[in-house]
PDB file of C-alpha atoms in Angstrom:
ATOM      1  CA  UNK E   1      96.276 123.975 105.874  1.00 65.00           C
ATOM      2  CA  UNK E   2      95.649 125.166 102.423  1.00 83.00           C
ATOM      3  CA  UNK E   3      95.816 122.874  99.049  1.00 93.00           C
ATOM      4  CA  UNK E   4      98.546 123.096  96.835  1.00 96.00           C
ATOM      5  CA  UNK E   5      98.229 123.159  93.346  1.00 96.00           C
ATOM      6  CA  UNK E   6     100.940 123.415  90.343  1.00 96.00           C
ATOM      7  CA  UNK E   7     101.117 126.926  90.497  1.00 95.00           C
ATOM      8  CA  UNK E   8     101.289 127.246  94.042  1.00 96.00           C
ATOM      9  CA  UNK E   9     105.098 124.253  94.186  1.00 97.00           C
ATOM     10  CA  UNK E  10     108.099 125.724  93.104  1.00 97.00           C
ATOM     11  CA  UNK E  11     112.236 123.497  93.288  1.00 98.00           C
ATOM     12  CA  UNK E  12     113.445 124.014  96.974  1.00 98.00           C
ATOM     13  CA  UNK E  13     109.761 124.143  98.708  1.00 98.00           C
ATOM     14  CA  UNK E  14     109.619 121.621 101.800  1.00 98.00           C
ATOM     15  CA  UNK E  15     106.912 120.156 103.423  1.00 97.00           C
ATOM     16  CA  UNK E  16     107.011 118.288 106.418  1.00 97.00           C
ATOM     17  CA  UNK E  17     104.750 115.383 108.292  1.00 97.00           C
ATOM     18  CA  UNK E  18     103.649 114.738 111.961  1.00 98.00           C
ATOM     19  CA  UNK E  19     105.134 112.163 113.574  1.00 98.00           C
ATOM     20  CA  UNK E  20     104.252 108.602 114.304  1.00 98.00           C
ATOM     21  CA  UNK E  21     106.032 105.238 116.420  1.00 98.00           C
ATOM     22  CA  UNK E  22     105.883 101.751 115.292  1.00 98.00           C
ATOM     23  CA  UNK E  23     105.896  99.458 117.701  1.00 97.00           C
ATOM     24  CA  UNK E  24     106.634  95.153 117.675  1.00 97.00           C
ATOM     25  CA  UNK E  25     103.263  94.655 117.240  1.00 97.00           C
ATOM     26  CA  UNK E  26     102.207  96.569 114.391  1.00 97.00           C
ATOM     27  CA  UNK E  27     105.814  95.320 112.604  1.00 98.00           C
ATOM     28  CA  UNK E  28     104.611  92.012 113.251  1.00 98.00           C
ATOM     29  CA  UNK E  29     101.145  92.359 111.402  1.00 97.00           C
ATOM     30  CA  UNK E  30     101.751  94.189 108.709  1.00 97.00           C
ATOM     31  CA  UNK E  31     104.228  91.048 108.238  1.00 97.00           C
ATOM     32  CA  UNK E  32     101.831  88.268 108.747  1.00 97.00           C
ATOM     33  CA  UNK E  33     100.250  89.807 106.216  1.00 97.00           C
ATOM     34  CA  UNK E  34     102.207  91.341 103.093  1.00 97.00           C
ATOM     35  CA  UNK E  35     105.814  90.303 104.177  1.00 96.00           C
ATOM     36  CA  UNK E  36     106.282  86.904 106.272  1.00 96.00           C
ATOM     37  CA  UNK E  37     109.600  86.708 106.259  1.00 95.00           C
ATOM     38  CA  UNK E  38     112.158  85.852 109.985  1.00 94.00           C
ATOM     39  CA  UNK E  39     113.282  89.172 109.746  1.00 95.00           C
ATOM     40  CA  UNK E  40     109.913  90.675 110.103  1.00 96.00           C
ATOM     41  CA  UNK E  41     108.349  88.540 111.847  1.00 96.00           C
ATOM     42  CA  UNK E  42     110.302  86.872 115.197  1.00 95.00           C
ATOM     43  CA  UNK E  43     112.971  88.680 117.098  1.00 94.00           C
ATOM     44  CA  UNK E  44     115.032  85.391 117.876  1.00 94.00           C
ATOM     45  CA  UNK E  45     114.739  84.462 114.265  1.00 93.00           C
ATOM     46  CA  UNK E  46     116.041  87.659 113.065  1.00 94.00           C
ATOM     47  CA  UNK E  47     118.812  87.986 115.432  1.00 94.00           C
ATOM     48  CA  UNK E  48     120.351  85.219 112.361  1.00 90.00           C
ATOM     49  CA  UNK E  49     119.664  87.221 109.810  1.00 89.00           C
ATOM     50  CA  UNK E  50     121.273  89.921 107.778  1.00 88.00           C
ATOM     51  CA  UNK E  51     118.999  92.346 110.290  1.00 92.00           C
ATOM     52  CA  UNK E  52     120.474  91.171 113.045  1.00 93.00           C
ATOM     53  CA  UNK E  53     117.204  91.886 115.106  1.00 96.00           C
ATOM     54  CA  UNK E  54     113.642  92.351 113.733  1.00 97.00           C
ATOM     55  CA  UNK E  55     113.208  95.428 111.287  1.00 97.00           C
ATOM     56  CA  UNK E  56     110.047  96.620 109.390  1.00 97.00           C
ATOM     57  CA  UNK E  57     109.562  95.500 106.076  1.00 97.00           C
ATOM     58  CA  UNK E  58     110.314  98.175 103.835  1.00 96.00           C
ATOM     59  CA  UNK E  59     107.132  98.079 102.207  1.00 96.00           C
ATOM     60  CA  UNK E  60     105.523  99.216 105.479  1.00 98.00           C
ATOM     61  CA  UNK E  61     108.091 101.667 105.935  1.00 97.00           C
ATOM     62  CA  UNK E  62     106.671 102.662 102.563  1.00 96.00           C
ATOM     63  CA  UNK E  63     102.666 102.901 103.670  1.00 97.00           C
ATOM     64  CA  UNK E  64     103.778 104.496 107.366  1.00 98.00           C
ATOM     65  CA  UNK E  65     105.322 107.222 104.909  1.00 97.00           C
ATOM     66  CA  UNK E  66     102.366 107.662 102.734  1.00 96.00           C
ATOM     67  CA  UNK E  67     100.115 108.032 105.534  1.00 97.00           C
ATOM     68  CA  UNK E  68     101.972 111.278 107.226  1.00 97.00           C
ATOM     69  CA  UNK E  69     102.377 112.674 103.570  1.00 96.00           C
ATOM     70  CA  UNK E  70      98.902 112.097 103.438  1.00 95.00           C
ATOM     71  CA  UNK E  71      97.760 113.670 107.174  1.00 95.00           C
ATOM     72  CA  UNK E  72     100.538 115.773 107.022  1.00 94.00           C
ATOM     73  CA  UNK E  73     101.398 119.631 105.251  1.00 93.00           C
ATOM     74  CA  UNK E  74     101.772 118.280 101.979  1.00 94.00           C
ATOM     75  CA  UNK E  75      98.114 118.474 100.400  1.00 93.00           C
ATOM     76  CA  UNK E  76      98.590 118.841  96.674  1.00 95.00           C
ATOM     77  CA  UNK E  77      95.140 119.283  94.530  1.00 91.00           C
ATOM     78  CA  UNK E  78      93.492 116.654  93.282  1.00 89.00           C
ATOM     79  CA  UNK E  79      95.407 113.717  96.409  1.00 92.00           C
ATOM     80  CA  UNK E  80      98.893 112.234  96.548  1.00 92.00           C
ATOM     81  CA  UNK E  81      98.876 110.669  93.177  1.00 90.00           C
ATOM     82  CA  UNK E  82     101.641 108.961  92.087  1.00 88.00           C
ATOM     83  CA  UNK E  83     102.979 108.093  88.739  1.00 83.00           C
ATOM     84  CA  UNK E  84     106.050 106.217  89.281  1.00 87.00           C
ATOM     85  CA  UNK E  85     109.668 106.588  91.109  1.00 89.00           C
ATOM     86  CA  UNK E  86     112.604 106.723  89.727  1.00 91.00           C
ATOM     87  CA  UNK E  87     114.706 105.838  92.986  1.00 92.00           C
ATOM     88  CA  UNK E  88     113.991 103.993  95.973  1.00 93.00           C
ATOM     89  CA  UNK E  89     116.244 103.223  99.039  1.00 94.00           C
ATOM     90  CA  UNK E  90     116.007 101.945 102.472  1.00 95.00           C
ATOM     91  CA  UNK E  91     119.340 103.127 104.178  1.00 94.00           C
ATOM     92  CA  UNK E  92     118.437 101.704 108.079  1.00 95.00           C
ATOM     93  CA  UNK E  93     116.447  99.441 108.639  1.00 96.00           C
ATOM     94  CA  UNK E  94     113.108 100.532 111.371  1.00 98.00           C
ATOM     95  CA  UNK E  95     113.110  99.137 114.567  1.00 98.00           C
ATOM     96  CA  UNK E  96     110.524  98.645 116.718  1.00 98.00           C
ATOM     97  CA  UNK E  97     110.193 101.936 118.550  1.00 98.00           C
ATOM     98  CA  UNK E  98     111.220 104.275 116.405  1.00 98.00           C
ATOM     99  CA  UNK E  99     109.567 107.606 115.375  1.00 98.00           C
ATOM    100  CA  UNK E 100     108.865 108.700 111.961  1.00 98.00           C
ATOM    101  CA  UNK E 101     108.262 111.361 109.917  1.00 98.00           C
ATOM    102  CA  UNK E 102     108.536 112.463 106.567  1.00 98.00           C
ATOM    103  CA  UNK E 103     109.708 115.076 104.803  1.00 98.00           C
ATOM    104  CA  UNK E 104     109.131 116.275 101.048  1.00 97.00           C
ATOM    105  CA  UNK E 105     111.384 118.773  98.675  1.00 98.00           C
ATOM    106  CA  UNK E 106     110.296 119.989  95.219  1.00 98.00           C
ATOM    107  CA  UNK E 107     112.790 119.555  93.190  1.00 98.00           C
ATOM    108  CA  UNK E 108     110.710 120.039  89.585  1.00 98.00           C
ATOM    109  CA  UNK E 109     107.616 121.548  88.429  1.00 97.00           C
ATOM    110  CA  UNK E 110     106.183 120.346  85.284  1.00 95.00           C
ATOM    111  CA  UNK E 111     103.192 121.672  82.869  1.00 90.00           C
ATOM    112  CA  UNK E 112     101.518 118.853  81.044  1.00 87.00           C
ATOM    113  CA  UNK E 113     101.259 119.745  77.194  1.00 88.00           C
ATOM    114  CA  UNK E 114      99.020 116.903  76.752  1.00 89.00           C
ATOM    115  CA  UNK E 115      96.698 117.752  79.724  1.00 88.00           C
ATOM    116  CA  UNK E 116      96.495 121.394  80.268  1.00 87.00           C
ATOM    117  CA  UNK E 117      94.128 120.723  83.635  1.00 90.00           C
ATOM    118  CA  UNK E 118      97.514 119.195  85.134  1.00 92.00           C
ATOM    119  CA  UNK E 119     101.191 118.940  86.021  1.00 94.00           C
ATOM    120  CA  UNK E 120     103.688 117.032  86.767  1.00 94.00           C
ATOM    121  CA  UNK E 121     105.905 117.687  89.934  1.00 96.00           C
ATOM    122  CA  UNK E 122     109.245 115.351  91.045  1.00 97.00           C
ATOM    123  CA  UNK E 123     109.850 115.329  94.678  1.00 97.00           C
ATOM    124  CA  UNK E 124     112.478 113.947  96.988  1.00 98.00           C
ATOM    125  CA  UNK E 125     110.427 112.202  99.584  1.00 97.00           C
ATOM    126  CA  UNK E 126     112.701 111.241 103.247  1.00 98.00           C
ATOM    127  CA  UNK E 127     111.554 109.169 105.995  1.00 98.00           C
ATOM    128  CA  UNK E 128     113.648 110.129 108.940  1.00 98.00           C
ATOM    129  CA  UNK E 129     114.023 107.998 112.617  1.00 98.00           C
ATOM    130  CA  UNK E 130     114.342 109.679 115.836  1.00 98.00           C
ATOM    131  CA  UNK E 131     118.037 110.064 115.118  1.00 98.00           C
ATOM    132  CA  UNK E 132     117.537 112.441 112.294  1.00 98.00           C
ATOM    133  CA  UNK E 133     118.793 109.260 110.032  1.00 98.00           C
ATOM    134  CA  UNK E 134     116.948 108.471 106.890  1.00 98.00           C
ATOM    135  CA  UNK E 135     115.389 105.472 106.863  1.00 98.00           C
ATOM    136  CA  UNK E 136     113.403 105.858 103.603  1.00 97.00           C
ATOM    137  CA  UNK E 137     114.485 107.629 100.322  1.00 97.00           C
ATOM    138  CA  UNK E 138     112.992 107.982  97.540  1.00 95.00           C
ATOM    139  CA  UNK E 139     112.535 110.184  94.406  1.00 96.00           C
ATOM    140  CA  UNK E 140     109.111 110.095  92.708  1.00 94.00           C
ATOM    141  CA  UNK E 141     106.780 112.169  90.350  1.00 94.00           C
ATOM    142  CA  UNK E 142     103.485 113.127  91.179  1.00 94.00           C
ATOM    143  CA  UNK E 143     100.360 114.226  89.538  1.00 93.00           C
ATOM    144  CA  UNK E 144      99.006 117.902  90.312  1.00 94.00           C
ATOM    145  CA  UNK E 145      95.967 119.571  89.192  1.00 94.00           C
ATOM    146  CA  UNK E 146      96.351 123.370  88.214  1.00 94.00           C
ATOM    147  CA  UNK E 147      93.805 125.979  89.227  1.00 90.00           C
ATOM    148  CA  UNK E 148      90.982 125.983  86.685  1.00 74.00           C
TER     149      UNK E 148
ATOM    150  CA  UNK Z   1     110.658  74.745  95.726  1.00 65.00           C
ATOM    151  CA  UNK Z   2     114.633  74.619  96.687  1.00 83.00           C
ATOM    152  CA  UNK Z   3     116.204  77.992  97.592  1.00 93.00           C
ATOM    153  CA  UNK Z   4     118.042  79.818  95.343  1.00 96.00           C
ATOM    154  CA  UNK Z   5     121.691  80.721  95.933  1.00 96.00           C
ATOM    155  CA  UNK Z   6     123.883  83.621  94.295  1.00 96.00           C
ATOM    156  CA  UNK Z   7     125.284  80.580  91.711  1.00 95.00           C
ATOM    157  CA  UNK Z   8     122.002  79.635  90.915  1.00 96.00           C
ATOM    158  CA  UNK Z   9     120.828  82.558  89.472  1.00 97.00           C
ATOM    159  CA  UNK Z  10     121.694  84.107  85.563  1.00 97.00           C
ATOM    160  CA  UNK Z  11     120.446  86.693  83.371  1.00 98.00           C
ATOM    161  CA  UNK Z  12     117.003  86.118  81.543  1.00 98.00           C
ATOM    162  CA  UNK Z  13     115.462  83.339  84.552  1.00 98.00           C
ATOM    163  CA  UNK Z  14     112.090  83.434  84.853  1.00 98.00           C
ATOM    164  CA  UNK Z  15     110.107  83.019  88.388  1.00 97.00           C
ATOM    165  CA  UNK Z  16     106.127  82.722  89.297  1.00 97.00           C
ATOM    166  CA  UNK Z  17     104.106  83.529  92.035  1.00 97.00           C
ATOM    167  CA  UNK Z  18     100.726  82.080  92.817  1.00 98.00           C
ATOM    168  CA  UNK Z  19      97.574  84.509  92.594  1.00 98.00           C
ATOM    169  CA  UNK Z  20      95.688  86.163  95.177  1.00 98.00           C
ATOM    170  CA  UNK Z  21      92.041  88.675  94.379  1.00 98.00           C
ATOM    171  CA  UNK Z  22      91.944  92.020  95.625  1.00 98.00           C
ATOM    172  CA  UNK Z  23      88.364  92.646  97.253  1.00 97.00           C
ATOM    173  CA  UNK Z  24      86.750  95.812  98.128  1.00 97.00           C
ATOM    174  CA  UNK Z  25      87.115  95.190 101.707  1.00 97.00           C
ATOM    175  CA  UNK Z  26      90.755  95.208 101.856  1.00 97.00           C
ATOM    176  CA  UNK Z  27      90.925  97.654  99.196  1.00 98.00           C
ATOM    177  CA  UNK Z  28      89.616 100.305 101.769  1.00 98.00           C
ATOM    178  CA  UNK Z  29      91.053  98.544 105.099  1.00 97.00           C
ATOM    179  CA  UNK Z  30      94.290  99.545 104.065  1.00 97.00           C
ATOM    180  CA  UNK Z  31      93.660 102.705 102.522  1.00 97.00           C
ATOM    181  CA  UNK Z  32      92.363 103.522 105.873  1.00 97.00           C
ATOM    182  CA  UNK Z  33      95.656 102.291 107.619  1.00 97.00           C
ATOM    183  CA  UNK Z  34      98.228 103.828 104.859  1.00 97.00           C
ATOM    184  CA  UNK Z  35      96.682 105.845 102.739  1.00 96.00           C
ATOM    185  CA  UNK Z  36      93.734 107.523 103.226  1.00 96.00           C
ATOM    186  CA  UNK Z  37      92.358 109.510 100.274  1.00 95.00           C
ATOM    187  CA  UNK Z  38      89.085 109.397  98.731  1.00 94.00           C
ATOM    188  CA  UNK Z  39      90.099 107.430  95.700  1.00 95.00           C
ATOM    189  CA  UNK Z  40      90.790 104.419  97.880  1.00 96.00           C
ATOM    190  CA  UNK Z  41      88.277 104.763 100.263  1.00 96.00           C
ATOM    191  CA  UNK Z  42      84.952 105.296  99.052  1.00 95.00           C
ATOM    192  CA  UNK Z  43      83.565 104.799  95.697  1.00 94.00           C
ATOM    193  CA  UNK Z  44      81.250 107.534  94.706  1.00 94.00           C
ATOM    194  CA  UNK Z  45      83.699 110.080  95.760  1.00 93.00           C
ATOM    195  CA  UNK Z  46      86.273 108.056  93.534  1.00 94.00           C
ATOM    196  CA  UNK Z  47      84.219 108.834  90.700  1.00 94.00           C
ATOM    197  CA  UNK Z  48      84.697 112.370  90.426  1.00 90.00           C
ATOM    198  CA  UNK Z  49      88.754 111.838  90.686  1.00 89.00           C
ATOM    199  CA  UNK Z  50      91.430 110.977  87.892  1.00 88.00           C
ATOM    200  CA  UNK Z  51      90.684 107.526  88.909  1.00 92.00           C
ATOM    201  CA  UNK Z  52      86.742 107.157  88.011  1.00 93.00           C
ATOM    202  CA  UNK Z  53      86.414 104.614  90.284  1.00 96.00           C
ATOM    203  CA  UNK Z  54      87.357 102.844  93.478  1.00 97.00           C
ATOM    204  CA  UNK Z  55      91.291 101.802  93.177  1.00 97.00           C
ATOM    205  CA  UNK Z  56      93.892 100.035  95.418  1.00 97.00           C
ATOM    206  CA  UNK Z  57      96.776 102.188  96.863  1.00 97.00           C
ATOM    207  CA  UNK Z  58      99.874 101.914  95.236  1.00 96.00           C
ATOM    208  CA  UNK Z  59     101.094 100.911  98.122  1.00 96.00           C
ATOM    209  CA  UNK Z  60      98.846  98.338  99.086  1.00 98.00           C
ATOM    210  CA  UNK Z  61      99.605  96.612  95.258  1.00 97.00           C
ATOM    211  CA  UNK Z  62     103.185  96.739  96.369  1.00 96.00           C
ATOM    212  CA  UNK Z  63     102.514  94.806  99.721  1.00 97.00           C
ATOM    213  CA  UNK Z  64     100.433  92.282  97.781  1.00 98.00           C
ATOM    214  CA  UNK Z  65     103.331  92.087  95.095  1.00 97.00           C
ATOM    215  CA  UNK Z  66     105.605  90.992  98.545  1.00 96.00           C
ATOM    216  CA  UNK Z  67     103.758  88.641  99.765  1.00 97.00           C
ATOM    217  CA  UNK Z  68     103.180  86.563  96.221  1.00 97.00           C
ATOM    218  CA  UNK Z  69     106.769  87.171  96.305  1.00 96.00           C
ATOM    219  CA  UNK Z  70     107.751  85.907  99.253  1.00 95.00           C
ATOM    220  CA  UNK Z  71     105.144  83.032  98.757  1.00 95.00           C
ATOM    221  CA  UNK Z  72     106.214  81.595  95.140  1.00 94.00           C
ATOM    222  CA  UNK Z  73     109.038  80.200  93.183  1.00 93.00           C
ATOM    223  CA  UNK Z  74     111.820  82.928  93.855  1.00 94.00           C
ATOM    224  CA  UNK Z  75     112.921  81.415  96.730  1.00 93.00           C
ATOM    225  CA  UNK Z  76     116.131  83.546  97.126  1.00 95.00           C
ATOM    226  CA  UNK Z  77     118.562  82.492 100.323  1.00 91.00           C
ATOM    227  CA  UNK Z  78     118.599  84.985 103.036  1.00 89.00           C
ATOM    228  CA  UNK Z  79     115.128  86.109 102.328  1.00 92.00           C
ATOM    229  CA  UNK Z  80     113.847  88.727  99.894  1.00 92.00           C
ATOM    230  CA  UNK Z  81     116.183  91.448 100.918  1.00 90.00           C
ATOM    231  CA  UNK Z  82     115.426  94.610  98.785  1.00 88.00           C
ATOM    232  CA  UNK Z  83     118.819  96.789  98.702  1.00 83.00           C
ATOM    233  CA  UNK Z  84     116.759  99.721  96.352  1.00 87.00           C
ATOM    234  CA  UNK Z  85     114.577 100.346  93.451  1.00 89.00           C
ATOM    235  CA  UNK Z  86     115.856 101.666  90.086  1.00 91.00           C
ATOM    236  CA  UNK Z  87     112.602 102.623  88.927  1.00 92.00           C
ATOM    237  CA  UNK Z  88     108.764 101.720  89.763  1.00 93.00           C
ATOM    238  CA  UNK Z  89     104.922 102.278  88.316  1.00 94.00           C
ATOM    239  CA  UNK Z  90     101.867 101.620  88.733  1.00 95.00           C
ATOM    240  CA  UNK Z  91     100.800 101.656  84.702  1.00 94.00           C
ATOM    241  CA  UNK Z  92      96.735 100.637  85.659  1.00 94.00           C
ATOM    242  CA  UNK Z  93      94.750 100.665  88.993  1.00 96.00           C
ATOM    243  CA  UNK Z  94      94.473  98.001  90.374  1.00 98.00           C
ATOM    244  CA  UNK Z  95      90.328  97.923  90.405  1.00 98.00           C
ATOM    245  CA  UNK Z  96      87.797  95.437  93.083  1.00 98.00           C
ATOM    246  CA  UNK Z  97      87.783  92.336  91.684  1.00 98.00           C
ATOM    247  CA  UNK Z  98      91.435  91.774  89.967  1.00 98.00           C
ATOM    248  CA  UNK Z  99      93.772  89.233  90.259  1.00 98.00           C
ATOM    249  CA  UNK Z 100      96.947  89.389  90.510  1.00 98.00           C
ATOM    250  CA  UNK Z 101     100.254  87.619  90.188  1.00 98.00           C
ATOM    251  CA  UNK Z 102     103.497  88.168  90.194  1.00 98.00           C
ATOM    252  CA  UNK Z 103     106.482  87.402  87.489  1.00 98.00           C
ATOM    253  CA  UNK Z 104     110.361  87.958  88.972  1.00 97.00           C
ATOM    254  CA  UNK Z 105     113.157  88.091  85.731  1.00 98.00           C
ATOM    255  CA  UNK Z 106     116.805  88.248  86.684  1.00 98.00           C
ATOM    256  CA  UNK Z 107     118.292  90.843  84.720  1.00 98.00           C
ATOM    257  CA  UNK Z 108     121.961  90.717  85.860  1.00 98.00           C
ATOM    258  CA  UNK Z 109     123.922  88.840  88.761  1.00 97.00           C
ATOM    259  CA  UNK Z 110     126.738  90.430  90.547  1.00 95.00           C
ATOM    260  CA  UNK Z 111     129.031  88.795  93.406  1.00 91.00           C
ATOM    261  CA  UNK Z 112     129.811  91.761  95.988  1.00 87.00           C
ATOM    262  CA  UNK Z 113     133.821  92.217  95.939  1.00 88.00           C
ATOM    263  CA  UNK Z 114     133.436  93.926  99.827  1.00 89.00           C
ATOM    264  CA  UNK Z 115     131.476  90.504 101.158  1.00 88.00           C
ATOM    265  CA  UNK Z 116     132.599  87.279  99.830  1.00 87.00           C
ATOM    266  CA  UNK Z 117     129.293  85.688 101.114  1.00 90.00           C
ATOM    267  CA  UNK Z 118     126.789  87.883  99.086  1.00 92.00           C
ATOM    268  CA  UNK Z 119     125.762  89.732  95.913  1.00 94.00           C
ATOM    269  CA  UNK Z 120     123.319  91.689  94.505  1.00 94.00           C
ATOM    270  CA  UNK Z 121     121.007  90.777  91.435  1.00 96.00           C
ATOM    271  CA  UNK Z 122     118.702  93.373  89.713  1.00 97.00           C
ATOM    272  CA  UNK Z 123     115.080  92.416  89.014  1.00 97.00           C
ATOM    273  CA  UNK Z 124     112.065  93.287  87.078  1.00 98.00           C
ATOM    274  CA  UNK Z 125     109.346  92.267  89.504  1.00 97.00           C
ATOM    275  CA  UNK Z 126     106.127  92.927  86.833  1.00 98.00           C
ATOM    276  CA  UNK Z 127     102.296  92.595  88.535  1.00 98.00           C
ATOM    277  CA  UNK Z 128      99.762  91.337  86.236  1.00 98.00           C
ATOM    278  CA  UNK Z 129      96.069  91.407  86.954  1.00 98.00           C
ATOM    279  CA  UNK Z 130      93.693  89.347  84.963  1.00 98.00           C
ATOM    280  CA  UNK Z 131      93.926  90.500  81.745  1.00 98.00           C
ATOM    281  CA  UNK Z 132      97.686  89.799  81.656  1.00 98.00           C
ATOM    282  CA  UNK Z 133      97.847  94.219  81.650  1.00 98.00           C
ATOM    283  CA  UNK Z 134     100.591  95.171  83.863  1.00 98.00           C
ATOM    284  CA  UNK Z 135      99.683  97.297  87.215  1.00 98.00           C
ATOM    285  CA  UNK Z 136     102.728  97.584  88.629  1.00 97.00           C
ATOM    286  CA  UNK Z 137     106.610  97.287  87.468  1.00 97.00           C
ATOM    287  CA  UNK Z 138     109.611  97.856  89.184  1.00 95.00           C
ATOM    288  CA  UNK Z 139     113.221  97.045  88.675  1.00 96.00           C
ATOM    289  CA  UNK Z 140     115.470  96.449  92.171  1.00 94.00           C
ATOM    290  CA  UNK Z 141     118.585  95.230  93.661  1.00 94.00           C
ATOM    291  CA  UNK Z 142     118.235  92.242  95.808  1.00 95.00           C
ATOM    292  CA  UNK Z 143     120.624  90.930  98.030  1.00 93.00           C
ATOM    293  CA  UNK Z 144     121.161  87.423  97.737  1.00 94.00           C
ATOM    294  CA  UNK Z 145     123.588  84.919  99.331  1.00 94.00           C
ATOM    295  CA  UNK Z 146     126.654  82.240  97.969  1.00 94.00           C
ATOM    296  CA  UNK Z 147     126.865  78.825  98.871  1.00 90.00           C
ATOM    297  CA  UNK Z 148     129.488  78.811 101.836  1.00 75.00           C
TER     298      UNK Z 148
END
């Protein structure tokens, strides 16, 4: 897999990741450290909540999405550096045993006027479960290096 | 600290968190698991990147922000459940030794027409470092229970 510079990127391109499976222990460990709420920590307590069962923290899904992006085919020059997001949502909960994969679609490519060595791309990053249901969607702006 | 129901919330209210300090080991451990890129893993390599030194993953900052929110005074009925974000950005990197705190400001409060037991609030969540510089800002929509 080659490194992608700003000049290599164009709207409509799609880049895939590998897959990973989330298990109960991982969900509870992440939640214990970063999002200690009943629906992420305890199966029985989670039944009584809006999630109706144990669900991964949305930030856990975001973190796993990042790992899949970094290790996938979307190898941006200078790394994956987010300037910010315009939209982010979690349409479905992530459950124990779910298998996740990520697809990045390039929406826009812009050279920087003030910094000729780089540009910004707008990307839609969708995380799917094993039923191809989106569990996370964000539209973000990433900084990408130009070829020198 | 009492639980906050939809009826307790109004635009302009601000809720504070406690504080926590991020150290080098935590930054590298999180990055190793979720965002394995040189600027989050290795001081020397990070010097050569856009960050000019070791910086926490933005998703690490987001996860720590969630912990501060859950453990702070913004105790929402039904828990802190994000429906999605409209905007998220990281204006400054988080560096080893930074002390973080979170302020939540209520921007809008809306009852749900289809689900009378709940509503949605729009919140601006700002994470500050020890110099009161914002390191993360997001505007999100959270689901909140009404009093029965």
